Short mmCIF file of N, CA and C in Angstrom, two decimals:
data_model
loop_
_atom_site.label_atom_id
_atom_site.label_comp_id
_atom_site.label_asym_id
_atom_site.label_seq_id
_atom_site.Cartn_x
_atom_site.Cartn_y
_atom_site.Cartn_z
N MET F 1146 19.84 -24.25 1.50
CA MET F 1146 19.47 -22.88 1.57
C MET F 1146 18.06 -22.75 2.14
N LEU F 1147 17.81 -21.61 2.77
CA LEU F 1147 16.51 -21.34 3.34
C LEU F 1147 15.41 -21.33 2.25
N GLU F 1148 15.74 -20.84 1.05
CA GLU F 1148 14.78 -20.79 -0.03
C GLU F 1148 14.26 -22.15 -0.38
N ASP F 1149 15.09 -23.19 -0.26
CA ASP F 1149 14.68 -24.55 -0.62
C ASP F 1149 13.52 -25.03 0.27
N SER F 1150 13.52 -24.63 1.53
CA SER F 1150 12.41 -25.05 2.40
C SER F 1150 11.11 -24.45 1.97
N TYR F 1151 11.11 -23.23 1.40
CA TYR F 1151 9.93 -22.63 0.85
C TYR F 1151 9.54 -23.28 -0.45
N LYS F 1152 10.52 -23.48 -1.32
CA LYS F 1152 10.23 -24.03 -2.65
C LYS F 1152 9.65 -25.45 -2.57
N ASN F 1153 10.05 -26.17 -1.54
CA ASN F 1153 9.61 -27.56 -1.42
C ASN F 1153 8.41 -27.76 -0.49
N ASN F 1154 7.85 -26.64 0.02
CA ASN F 1154 6.68 -26.74 0.88
C ASN F 1154 5.47 -27.18 0.07
N PRO F 1155 4.75 -28.23 0.49
CA PRO F 1155 3.61 -28.70 -0.32
C PRO F 1155 2.54 -27.62 -0.57
N ASP F 1156 2.34 -26.74 0.40
CA ASP F 1156 1.37 -25.68 0.19
C ASP F 1156 1.74 -24.77 -0.98
N TRP F 1157 3.02 -24.56 -1.17
CA TRP F 1157 3.49 -23.67 -2.22
C TRP F 1157 3.47 -24.42 -3.59
N LEU F 1158 3.48 -25.73 -3.57
CA LEU F 1158 3.50 -26.47 -4.80
C LEU F 1158 2.09 -26.86 -5.29
N SER F 1159 1.03 -26.55 -4.50
CA SER F 1159 -0.29 -26.89 -4.87
C SER F 1159 -0.80 -26.04 -6.02
N ALA F 1160 -1.83 -26.50 -6.67
CA ALA F 1160 -2.39 -25.77 -7.83
C ALA F 1160 -2.97 -24.41 -7.42
N THR F 1161 -3.48 -24.31 -6.19
CA THR F 1161 -4.10 -23.09 -5.77
C THR F 1161 -3.12 -22.18 -5.07
N ARG F 1162 -1.91 -22.61 -4.84
CA ARG F 1162 -0.87 -21.79 -4.23
C ARG F 1162 -1.30 -21.26 -2.89
N LEU F 1163 -1.59 -22.13 -1.99
CA LEU F 1163 -1.92 -21.68 -0.63
C LEU F 1163 -0.63 -21.39 0.14
N TYR F 1164 -0.15 -20.20 -0.06
CA TYR F 1164 1.12 -19.81 0.54
C TYR F 1164 1.02 -19.86 2.07
N PRO F 1165 2.12 -20.16 2.72
CA PRO F 1165 2.08 -20.14 4.20
C PRO F 1165 1.50 -18.82 4.68
N ARG F 1166 0.62 -18.91 5.68
CA ARG F 1166 -0.08 -17.74 6.17
C ARG F 1166 0.56 -17.12 7.37
N LEU F 1167 0.44 -15.84 7.47
CA LEU F 1167 0.86 -15.12 8.63
C LEU F 1167 -0.38 -14.54 9.33
N THR F 1168 -0.33 -14.51 10.62
CA THR F 1168 -1.38 -13.84 11.34
C THR F 1168 -0.90 -12.40 11.62
N LEU F 1169 -1.67 -11.42 11.14
CA LEU F 1169 -1.33 -10.07 11.33
C LEU F 1169 -2.06 -9.47 12.52
N HIS F 1170 -1.32 -8.77 13.32
CA HIS F 1170 -1.89 -8.06 14.50
C HIS F 1170 -1.61 -6.58 14.28
N GLN F 1171 -2.69 -5.80 14.10
CA GLN F 1171 -2.50 -4.36 13.93
C GLN F 1171 -2.32 -3.73 15.30
N VAL F 1172 -1.29 -2.97 15.38
CA VAL F 1172 -0.99 -2.25 16.64
C VAL F 1172 -0.65 -0.81 16.26
N PRO F 1173 -1.30 0.17 16.86
CA PRO F 1173 -0.98 1.55 16.51
C PRO F 1173 0.42 1.94 16.93
N VAL F 1174 1.17 2.46 16.01
CA VAL F 1174 2.49 2.98 16.29
C VAL F 1174 2.53 4.35 15.66
N ALA F 1175 2.35 5.34 16.45
CA ALA F 1175 2.23 6.70 15.94
C ALA F 1175 3.55 7.27 15.52
N SER F 1176 3.63 7.78 14.33
CA SER F 1176 4.79 8.57 13.87
C SER F 1176 4.49 10.01 14.21
N PHE F 1177 5.48 10.84 14.11
CA PHE F 1177 5.29 12.26 14.34
C PHE F 1177 4.43 12.79 13.19
N CYS F 1178 3.36 13.47 13.54
CA CYS F 1178 2.46 14.07 12.53
C CYS F 1178 2.58 15.60 12.66
N GLY F 1179 3.33 16.17 11.73
CA GLY F 1179 3.56 17.61 11.77
C GLY F 1179 2.75 18.33 10.71
N SER F 1180 2.42 19.55 11.02
CA SER F 1180 1.58 20.35 10.12
C SER F 1180 2.31 21.26 9.15
N SER F 1181 3.60 21.39 9.28
CA SER F 1181 4.37 22.40 8.50
C SER F 1181 4.83 21.79 7.17
N ALA F 1182 4.10 22.12 6.11
CA ALA F 1182 4.44 21.64 4.77
C ALA F 1182 5.76 22.23 4.28
N THR F 1183 6.17 23.36 4.87
CA THR F 1183 7.41 23.99 4.38
C THR F 1183 8.64 23.11 4.72
N LEU F 1184 8.46 22.17 5.60
CA LEU F 1184 9.59 21.28 5.98
C LEU F 1184 9.78 20.10 5.05
N ASN F 1185 8.73 19.74 4.31
CA ASN F 1185 8.86 18.55 3.46
C ASN F 1185 9.48 18.87 2.12
N ARG F 1186 9.94 17.82 1.48
CA ARG F 1186 10.53 17.92 0.12
C ARG F 1186 9.75 16.99 -0.79
N ASP F 1187 8.42 17.02 -0.65
CA ASP F 1187 7.55 16.15 -1.43
C ASP F 1187 7.70 16.30 -2.94
N ASP F 1188 8.02 17.51 -3.39
CA ASP F 1188 8.11 17.77 -4.83
C ASP F 1188 9.53 17.55 -5.40
N ASP F 1189 10.44 17.11 -4.58
CA ASP F 1189 11.83 16.90 -5.05
C ASP F 1189 12.13 15.43 -5.10
N PRO F 1190 12.10 14.80 -6.31
CA PRO F 1190 12.30 13.38 -6.44
C PRO F 1190 13.68 12.89 -6.02
N LYS F 1191 14.66 13.82 -5.91
CA LYS F 1191 15.99 13.42 -5.49
C LYS F 1191 16.20 13.35 -4.00
N LYS F 1192 15.23 13.90 -3.25
CA LYS F 1192 15.38 13.90 -1.77
C LYS F 1192 15.06 12.52 -1.18
N ASP F 1193 15.68 12.21 -0.08
CA ASP F 1193 15.49 10.97 0.60
C ASP F 1193 14.06 10.88 1.18
N VAL F 1194 13.55 9.64 1.34
CA VAL F 1194 12.21 9.45 1.86
C VAL F 1194 12.02 10.07 3.24
N THR F 1195 13.09 10.23 3.99
CA THR F 1195 12.97 10.84 5.33
C THR F 1195 12.59 12.29 5.24
N MET F 1196 12.72 12.88 4.10
CA MET F 1196 12.34 14.32 3.88
C MET F 1196 10.91 14.45 3.35
N LYS F 1197 10.26 13.34 3.10
CA LYS F 1197 8.91 13.33 2.52
C LYS F 1197 7.87 13.35 3.64
N SER F 1198 6.71 13.98 3.41
CA SER F 1198 5.69 14.05 4.42
C SER F 1198 5.04 12.66 4.63
N LEU F 1199 4.50 12.51 5.81
CA LEU F 1199 3.79 11.27 6.12
C LEU F 1199 2.57 11.14 5.18
N ALA F 1200 1.93 12.27 4.85
CA ALA F 1200 0.80 12.22 3.94
C ALA F 1200 1.18 11.69 2.59
N LEU F 1201 2.31 12.14 2.02
CA LEU F 1201 2.77 11.68 0.74
C LEU F 1201 3.18 10.20 0.78
N ARG F 1202 3.82 9.78 1.84
CA ARG F 1202 4.22 8.40 1.96
C ARG F 1202 2.98 7.48 1.95
N ALA F 1203 1.95 7.88 2.65
CA ALA F 1203 0.71 7.05 2.72
C ALA F 1203 0.03 7.04 1.31
N MET F 1204 0.03 8.18 0.67
CA MET F 1204 -0.60 8.24 -0.68
C MET F 1204 0.18 7.41 -1.66
N ASN F 1205 1.54 7.44 -1.54
CA ASN F 1205 2.35 6.57 -2.45
C ASN F 1205 2.08 5.10 -2.21
N GLU F 1206 1.96 4.69 -0.96
CA GLU F 1206 1.67 3.27 -0.66
C GLU F 1206 0.33 2.87 -1.28
N LEU F 1207 -0.68 3.73 -1.19
CA LEU F 1207 -1.96 3.46 -1.79
C LEU F 1207 -1.81 3.37 -3.32
N LYS F 1208 -1.07 4.29 -3.91
CA LYS F 1208 -0.86 4.28 -5.36
C LYS F 1208 -0.17 3.03 -5.82
N TRP F 1209 0.85 2.57 -5.09
CA TRP F 1209 1.61 1.38 -5.52
C TRP F 1209 0.74 0.13 -5.36
N LEU F 1210 -0.05 0.05 -4.34
CA LEU F 1210 -0.95 -1.07 -4.16
C LEU F 1210 -2.04 -1.07 -5.22
N GLY F 1211 -2.71 0.08 -5.39
CA GLY F 1211 -3.84 0.16 -6.33
C GLY F 1211 -3.46 0.02 -7.79
N SER F 1212 -2.23 0.43 -8.12
CA SER F 1212 -1.79 0.29 -9.52
C SER F 1212 -1.29 -1.13 -9.77
N ARG F 1213 -1.29 -1.97 -8.76
CA ARG F 1213 -0.91 -3.38 -8.79
C ARG F 1213 0.59 -3.59 -8.77
N GLU F 1214 1.39 -2.52 -8.55
CA GLU F 1214 2.82 -2.75 -8.42
C GLU F 1214 3.16 -3.70 -7.31
N VAL F 1215 2.49 -3.55 -6.18
CA VAL F 1215 2.85 -4.38 -5.00
C VAL F 1215 2.55 -5.87 -5.32
N PRO F 1216 1.32 -6.25 -5.63
CA PRO F 1216 1.07 -7.68 -5.86
C PRO F 1216 1.87 -8.25 -7.04
N ASN F 1217 1.99 -7.46 -8.13
CA ASN F 1217 2.74 -7.95 -9.29
C ASN F 1217 4.21 -8.13 -9.00
N SER F 1218 4.76 -7.28 -8.15
CA SER F 1218 6.20 -7.32 -7.87
C SER F 1218 6.57 -8.39 -6.88
N LEU F 1219 5.58 -9.06 -6.27
CA LEU F 1219 5.89 -10.21 -5.47
C LEU F 1219 6.28 -11.38 -6.38
N PHE F 1220 5.87 -11.33 -7.64
CA PHE F 1220 6.19 -12.35 -8.62
C PHE F 1220 7.41 -11.96 -9.44
N GLY F 1221 7.46 -10.71 -9.87
CA GLY F 1221 8.58 -10.28 -10.69
C GLY F 1221 8.33 -10.60 -12.17
N SER F 1222 9.39 -10.82 -12.90
CA SER F 1222 9.26 -11.05 -14.37
C SER F 1222 8.59 -12.39 -14.63
N PRO F 1223 7.72 -12.47 -15.59
CA PRO F 1223 7.34 -11.50 -16.60
C PRO F 1223 6.18 -10.60 -16.20
N ILE F 1224 5.56 -10.81 -15.02
CA ILE F 1224 4.43 -9.97 -14.63
C ILE F 1224 4.85 -8.55 -14.33
N SER F 1225 6.00 -8.36 -13.71
CA SER F 1225 6.46 -7.02 -13.35
C SER F 1225 8.00 -6.97 -13.60
N ASN F 1226 8.47 -5.79 -13.90
CA ASN F 1226 9.94 -5.64 -14.08
C ASN F 1226 10.60 -5.37 -12.75
N ILE F 1227 9.84 -5.41 -11.67
CA ILE F 1227 10.36 -5.26 -10.31
C ILE F 1227 10.18 -6.56 -9.60
N MET F 1228 11.14 -6.96 -8.80
CA MET F 1228 10.98 -8.15 -7.97
C MET F 1228 11.31 -7.74 -6.50
N TYR F 1229 10.22 -7.76 -5.69
CA TYR F 1229 10.42 -7.42 -4.32
C TYR F 1229 11.25 -8.55 -3.66
N ILE F 1230 11.92 -8.25 -2.60
CA ILE F 1230 12.78 -9.22 -1.95
C ILE F 1230 11.91 -10.34 -1.35
N TRP F 1231 12.11 -11.55 -1.85
CA TRP F 1231 11.36 -12.71 -1.36
C TRP F 1231 12.10 -13.90 -1.85
N PRO F 1232 12.11 -15.03 -1.15
CA PRO F 1232 12.92 -16.15 -1.60
C PRO F 1232 12.35 -16.91 -2.79
N ILE F 1233 11.10 -16.67 -3.15
CA ILE F 1233 10.50 -17.36 -4.24
C ILE F 1233 9.44 -16.46 -4.86
N GLN F 1234 9.17 -16.62 -6.16
CA GLN F 1234 8.13 -15.82 -6.78
C GLN F 1234 6.76 -16.17 -6.25
N ILE F 1235 5.93 -15.16 -6.04
CA ILE F 1235 4.59 -15.36 -5.53
C ILE F 1235 3.61 -14.75 -6.55
N ASN F 1236 2.78 -15.58 -7.13
CA ASN F 1236 1.74 -15.10 -8.02
C ASN F 1236 0.46 -15.10 -7.17
N VAL F 1237 0.13 -13.92 -6.63
CA VAL F 1237 -1.04 -13.84 -5.74
C VAL F 1237 -2.35 -14.15 -6.44
N THR F 1238 -2.42 -14.06 -7.77
CA THR F 1238 -3.67 -14.40 -8.48
C THR F 1238 -4.01 -15.85 -8.37
N LYS F 1239 -3.08 -16.69 -8.00
CA LYS F 1239 -3.33 -18.13 -7.82
C LYS F 1239 -3.97 -18.45 -6.46
N ASP F 1240 -3.96 -17.48 -5.61
CA ASP F 1240 -4.50 -17.68 -4.25
C ASP F 1240 -5.99 -17.40 -4.24
N PRO F 1241 -6.81 -18.38 -3.86
CA PRO F 1241 -8.28 -18.16 -3.88
C PRO F 1241 -8.73 -17.06 -2.90
N ASN F 1242 -7.94 -16.73 -1.92
CA ASN F 1242 -8.32 -15.67 -1.00
C ASN F 1242 -7.84 -14.28 -1.50
N ASN F 1243 -7.21 -14.25 -2.66
CA ASN F 1243 -6.61 -13.01 -3.13
C ASN F 1243 -7.63 -11.86 -3.30
N PRO F 1244 -8.79 -12.04 -3.88
CA PRO F 1244 -9.71 -10.95 -4.03
C PRO F 1244 -10.10 -10.28 -2.70
N SER F 1245 -10.40 -11.11 -1.71
CA SER F 1245 -10.80 -10.48 -0.40
C SER F 1245 -9.58 -9.91 0.29
N ASN F 1246 -8.40 -10.52 0.16
CA ASN F 1246 -7.18 -9.93 0.76
C ASN F 1246 -6.82 -8.59 0.10
N PHE F 1247 -6.98 -8.52 -1.23
CA PHE F 1247 -6.66 -7.31 -1.94
C PHE F 1247 -7.66 -6.19 -1.57
N GLU F 1248 -8.91 -6.55 -1.47
CA GLU F 1248 -9.91 -5.53 -1.06
C GLU F 1248 -9.62 -5.00 0.32
N ALA F 1249 -9.26 -5.90 1.27
CA ALA F 1249 -8.94 -5.46 2.61
C ALA F 1249 -7.70 -4.59 2.64
N ALA F 1250 -6.70 -4.95 1.86
CA ALA F 1250 -5.47 -4.13 1.78
C ALA F 1250 -5.77 -2.77 1.18
N MET F 1251 -6.56 -2.71 0.15
CA MET F 1251 -6.93 -1.42 -0.47
C MET F 1251 -7.70 -0.57 0.55
N ALA F 1252 -8.61 -1.20 1.27
CA ALA F 1252 -9.40 -0.43 2.25
C ALA F 1252 -8.51 0.12 3.32
N THR F 1253 -7.58 -0.70 3.86
CA THR F 1253 -6.65 -0.24 4.87
C THR F 1253 -5.79 0.90 4.34
N ALA F 1254 -5.21 0.75 3.17
CA ALA F 1254 -4.35 1.77 2.61
C ALA F 1254 -5.13 3.06 2.33
N THR F 1255 -6.39 2.91 1.92
CA THR F 1255 -7.22 4.11 1.68
C THR F 1255 -7.47 4.87 2.96
N HIS F 1256 -7.85 4.13 4.00
CA HIS F 1256 -8.14 4.78 5.29
C HIS F 1256 -6.88 5.41 5.88
N VAL F 1257 -5.76 4.81 5.71
CA VAL F 1257 -4.49 5.38 6.20
C VAL F 1257 -4.17 6.67 5.42
N ALA F 1258 -4.31 6.62 4.08
CA ALA F 1258 -4.03 7.81 3.28
C ALA F 1258 -4.95 8.97 3.63
N GLN F 1259 -6.24 8.64 3.84
CA GLN F 1259 -7.18 9.68 4.23
C GLN F 1259 -6.88 10.25 5.61
N GLY F 1260 -6.55 9.37 6.50
CA GLY F 1260 -6.25 9.78 7.90
C GLY F 1260 -5.02 10.63 8.04
N LEU F 1261 -4.00 10.38 7.20
CA LEU F 1261 -2.71 11.05 7.35
C LEU F 1261 -2.59 12.30 6.47
N CYS F 1262 -3.68 12.71 5.82
CA CYS F 1262 -3.66 13.92 4.97
C CYS F 1262 -3.10 15.14 5.66
N ALA F 1263 -3.41 15.30 6.93
CA ALA F 1263 -2.97 16.52 7.65
C ALA F 1263 -1.50 16.49 8.03
N CYS F 1264 -0.86 15.35 7.92
CA CYS F 1264 0.55 15.21 8.34
C CYS F 1264 1.47 15.66 7.22
N LYS F 1265 1.65 16.95 7.08
CA LYS F 1265 2.37 17.60 5.96
C LYS F 1265 3.87 17.63 6.12
N ALA F 1266 4.33 17.47 7.35
CA ALA F 1266 5.76 17.57 7.62
C ALA F 1266 6.39 16.12 7.58
N PRO F 1267 7.68 16.02 7.35
CA PRO F 1267 8.32 14.73 7.50
C PRO F 1267 8.20 14.26 8.95
N PRO F 1268 8.13 12.92 9.17
CA PRO F 1268 7.97 12.45 10.53
C PRO F 1268 9.25 12.43 11.35
N GLU F 1269 10.01 13.46 11.24
CA GLU F 1269 11.32 13.54 11.95
C GLU F 1269 11.23 14.38 13.24
N GLY F 1270 10.02 14.83 13.59
CA GLY F 1270 9.86 15.53 14.86
C GLY F 1270 10.15 17.01 14.83
N GLU F 1271 10.14 17.62 13.67
CA GLU F 1271 10.39 19.08 13.63
C GLU F 1271 9.07 19.81 13.27
N GLY F 1272 8.96 21.02 13.81
CA GLY F 1272 7.81 21.81 13.50
C GLY F 1272 6.64 21.53 14.44
N PRO F 1273 5.51 22.22 14.24
CA PRO F 1273 4.33 22.00 15.08
C PRO F 1273 3.76 20.59 14.94
N GLU F 1274 3.48 19.94 16.06
CA GLU F 1274 2.92 18.59 16.03
C GLU F 1274 1.41 18.61 16.12
N LEU F 1275 0.78 17.72 15.39
CA LEU F 1275 -0.66 17.54 15.41
C LEU F 1275 -0.96 16.23 16.16
N PRO F 1276 -2.16 16.13 16.74
CA PRO F 1276 -2.53 14.85 17.33
C PRO F 1276 -2.52 13.76 16.28
N TYR F 1277 -2.03 12.61 16.62
CA TYR F 1277 -1.92 11.54 15.62
C TYR F 1277 -3.32 11.11 15.20
N PRO F 1278 -3.61 11.11 13.86
CA PRO F 1278 -4.99 10.94 13.39
C PRO F 1278 -5.49 9.52 13.27
N LEU F 1279 -4.66 8.51 13.33
CA LEU F 1279 -5.10 7.14 13.11
C LEU F 1279 -5.32 6.41 14.44
N THR F 1280 -6.32 5.55 14.40
CA THR F 1280 -6.53 4.63 15.51
C THR F 1280 -6.78 3.24 14.88
N PHE F 1281 -6.52 2.20 15.65
CA PHE F 1281 -6.67 0.85 15.19
C PHE F 1281 -7.81 0.22 15.95
N PRO F 1282 -8.45 -0.80 15.40
CA PRO F 1282 -8.26 -1.32 14.02
C PRO F 1282 -8.81 -0.37 12.99
N LEU F 1283 -8.17 -0.36 11.82
CA LEU F 1283 -8.65 0.46 10.71
C LEU F 1283 -9.86 -0.17 10.12
N ASN F 1284 -10.69 0.62 9.47
CA ASN F 1284 -11.88 0.14 8.78
C ASN F 1284 -11.41 -0.76 7.64
N ALA F 1285 -12.03 -1.95 7.53
CA ALA F 1285 -11.63 -2.91 6.53
C ALA F 1285 -12.54 -2.87 5.29
N SER F 1286 -13.39 -1.84 5.17
CA SER F 1286 -14.30 -1.70 4.02
C SER F 1286 -13.84 -0.47 3.20
N LEU F 1287 -13.91 -0.63 1.90
CA LEU F 1287 -13.57 0.50 1.03
C LEU F 1287 -14.61 1.61 1.21
N PRO F 1288 -14.20 2.87 1.15
CA PRO F 1288 -15.17 3.94 1.24
C PRO F 1288 -16.13 3.85 0.05
N SER F 1289 -17.34 4.29 0.25
CA SER F 1289 -18.33 4.20 -0.82
C SER F 1289 -18.20 5.34 -1.83
N LYS F 1290 -17.55 6.43 -1.42
CA LYS F 1290 -17.33 7.53 -2.37
C LYS F 1290 -16.03 8.21 -1.99
N ARG F 1291 -15.52 8.95 -2.98
CA ARG F 1291 -14.28 9.65 -2.80
C ARG F 1291 -14.45 10.82 -1.82
N ALA F 1292 -13.58 10.86 -0.89
CA ALA F 1292 -13.59 11.97 0.07
C ALA F 1292 -12.84 13.17 -0.52
N ASP F 1293 -13.01 14.31 -0.02
CA ASP F 1293 -12.22 15.48 -0.43
C ASP F 1293 -10.93 15.46 0.35
N TRP F 1294 -10.02 14.61 -0.04
CA TRP F 1294 -8.78 14.41 0.68
C TRP F 1294 -7.83 15.57 0.41
N CYS F 1295 -7.05 15.82 1.36
CA CYS F 1295 -5.82 16.60 1.19
C CYS F 1295 -5.99 17.84 0.30
N LYS F 1296 -7.00 18.61 0.61
CA LYS F 1296 -7.25 19.83 -0.19
C LYS F 1296 -6.26 20.92 0.24
N SER F 1297 -5.08 20.85 -0.29
CA SER F 1297 -4.09 21.87 0.06
C SER F 1297 -3.07 21.91 -1.09
N SER F 1298 -2.05 22.71 -0.87
CA SER F 1298 -1.02 22.82 -1.88
C SER F 1298 0.00 21.68 -1.87
N SER F 1299 -0.10 20.85 -0.83
CA SER F 1299 0.84 19.73 -0.78
C SER F 1299 0.64 18.79 -1.93
N SER F 1300 1.70 18.14 -2.38
CA SER F 1300 1.63 17.19 -3.46
C SER F 1300 0.98 15.90 -3.00
N ALA F 1301 0.78 15.69 -1.73
CA ALA F 1301 0.10 14.52 -1.22
C ALA F 1301 -1.40 14.71 -1.34
N SER F 1302 -1.94 14.46 -2.49
CA SER F 1302 -3.36 14.65 -2.69
C SER F 1302 -3.92 13.56 -3.57
N ALA F 1303 -5.20 13.34 -3.48
CA ALA F 1303 -5.83 12.26 -4.21
C ALA F 1303 -5.69 12.42 -5.71
N ASP F 1304 -5.45 13.62 -6.22
CA ASP F 1304 -5.31 13.80 -7.66
C ASP F 1304 -3.99 13.22 -8.14
N LYS F 1305 -3.12 12.82 -7.23
CA LYS F 1305 -1.85 12.15 -7.60
C LYS F 1305 -2.02 10.67 -7.82
N LEU F 1306 -3.24 10.11 -7.48
CA LEU F 1306 -3.47 8.69 -7.72
C LEU F 1306 -3.65 8.44 -9.19
N PRO F 1307 -3.40 7.21 -9.64
CA PRO F 1307 -3.68 6.90 -11.03
C PRO F 1307 -5.14 7.16 -11.35
N ARG F 1308 -5.42 7.56 -12.59
CA ARG F 1308 -6.77 7.90 -12.97
C ARG F 1308 -7.79 6.80 -12.64
N ARG F 1309 -7.40 5.59 -12.86
CA ARG F 1309 -8.30 4.50 -12.50
C ARG F 1309 -7.46 3.37 -11.93
N MET F 1310 -7.73 3.02 -10.69
CA MET F 1310 -7.07 1.87 -10.14
C MET F 1310 -7.60 0.63 -10.81
N SER F 1311 -6.73 -0.36 -10.94
CA SER F 1311 -7.14 -1.57 -11.70
C SER F 1311 -8.07 -2.42 -10.88
N SER F 1312 -8.83 -3.24 -11.59
CA SER F 1312 -9.65 -4.21 -10.90
C SER F 1312 -8.85 -5.47 -10.65
N HIS F 1313 -9.36 -6.32 -9.81
CA HIS F 1313 -8.58 -7.51 -9.49
C HIS F 1313 -9.51 -8.67 -9.25
N ARG F 1314 -9.52 -9.62 -10.20
CA ARG F 1314 -10.31 -10.82 -10.11
C ARG F 1314 -11.70 -10.59 -9.55
N GLY F 1315 -12.43 -9.76 -10.21
CA GLY F 1315 -13.84 -9.53 -9.79
C GLY F 1315 -14.00 -8.35 -8.85
N LEU F 1316 -12.92 -7.90 -8.22
CA LEU F 1316 -13.04 -6.71 -7.35
C LEU F 1316 -13.00 -5.50 -8.26
N ARG F 1317 -14.06 -4.75 -8.30
CA ARG F 1317 -14.07 -3.52 -9.10
C ARG F 1317 -14.24 -2.37 -8.14
N LEU F 1318 -13.31 -1.50 -8.13
CA LEU F 1318 -13.37 -0.36 -7.25
C LEU F 1318 -14.33 0.65 -7.84
N ALA F 1319 -15.19 1.20 -7.00
CA ALA F 1319 -16.17 2.17 -7.49
C ALA F 1319 -15.49 3.30 -8.18
N PRO F 1320 -15.88 3.64 -9.46
CA PRO F 1320 -15.18 4.71 -10.20
C PRO F 1320 -15.18 6.05 -9.45
N GLU F 1321 -16.24 6.35 -8.71
CA GLU F 1321 -16.28 7.64 -8.01
C GLU F 1321 -15.27 7.70 -6.88
N VAL F 1322 -14.76 6.57 -6.44
CA VAL F 1322 -13.74 6.58 -5.39
C VAL F 1322 -12.41 7.09 -5.95
N TRP F 1323 -12.10 6.71 -7.16
CA TRP F 1323 -10.76 6.98 -7.69
C TRP F 1323 -10.72 7.98 -8.83
N ASN F 1324 -11.81 8.34 -9.44
CA ASN F 1324 -11.79 9.29 -10.56
C ASN F 1324 -11.92 10.69 -10.13
#
């Protein structure tokens, strides 16, 4: 099985869990950024993700990362009751690069969520289009203070984030960013 090649990889069996590395290349791929909030179904939990605004999707990604759902779910039980699809459990806390990787991921997700606040419509190409707000490369540093994001009636707003994002092996997010 393919999983066996991962399970038997010496890097994965080491005490520090130096998982095989990927080189990531950021390339801008613009989705439709629409301004009409009347088209989204952000407040209806039963609606498909295709009916959710780009702003809400970005805010949810930030929420899942910052609440540690994403890194914990790479491992699954007993750390998380969710197991993301992967051939082997990954405990990212064993990786010595994890604090810097987590900080970079949080910074990226934060800048994406801030940048996409104006995208109130689902990215299906309906309604008035706005110029796409993101450019690459994204800033890899966490903002020093909380911005006044998404000040509108849309549910995609910073007040939907958990009250305090968790810290991660020495990385402490500035309270004013998330409170």
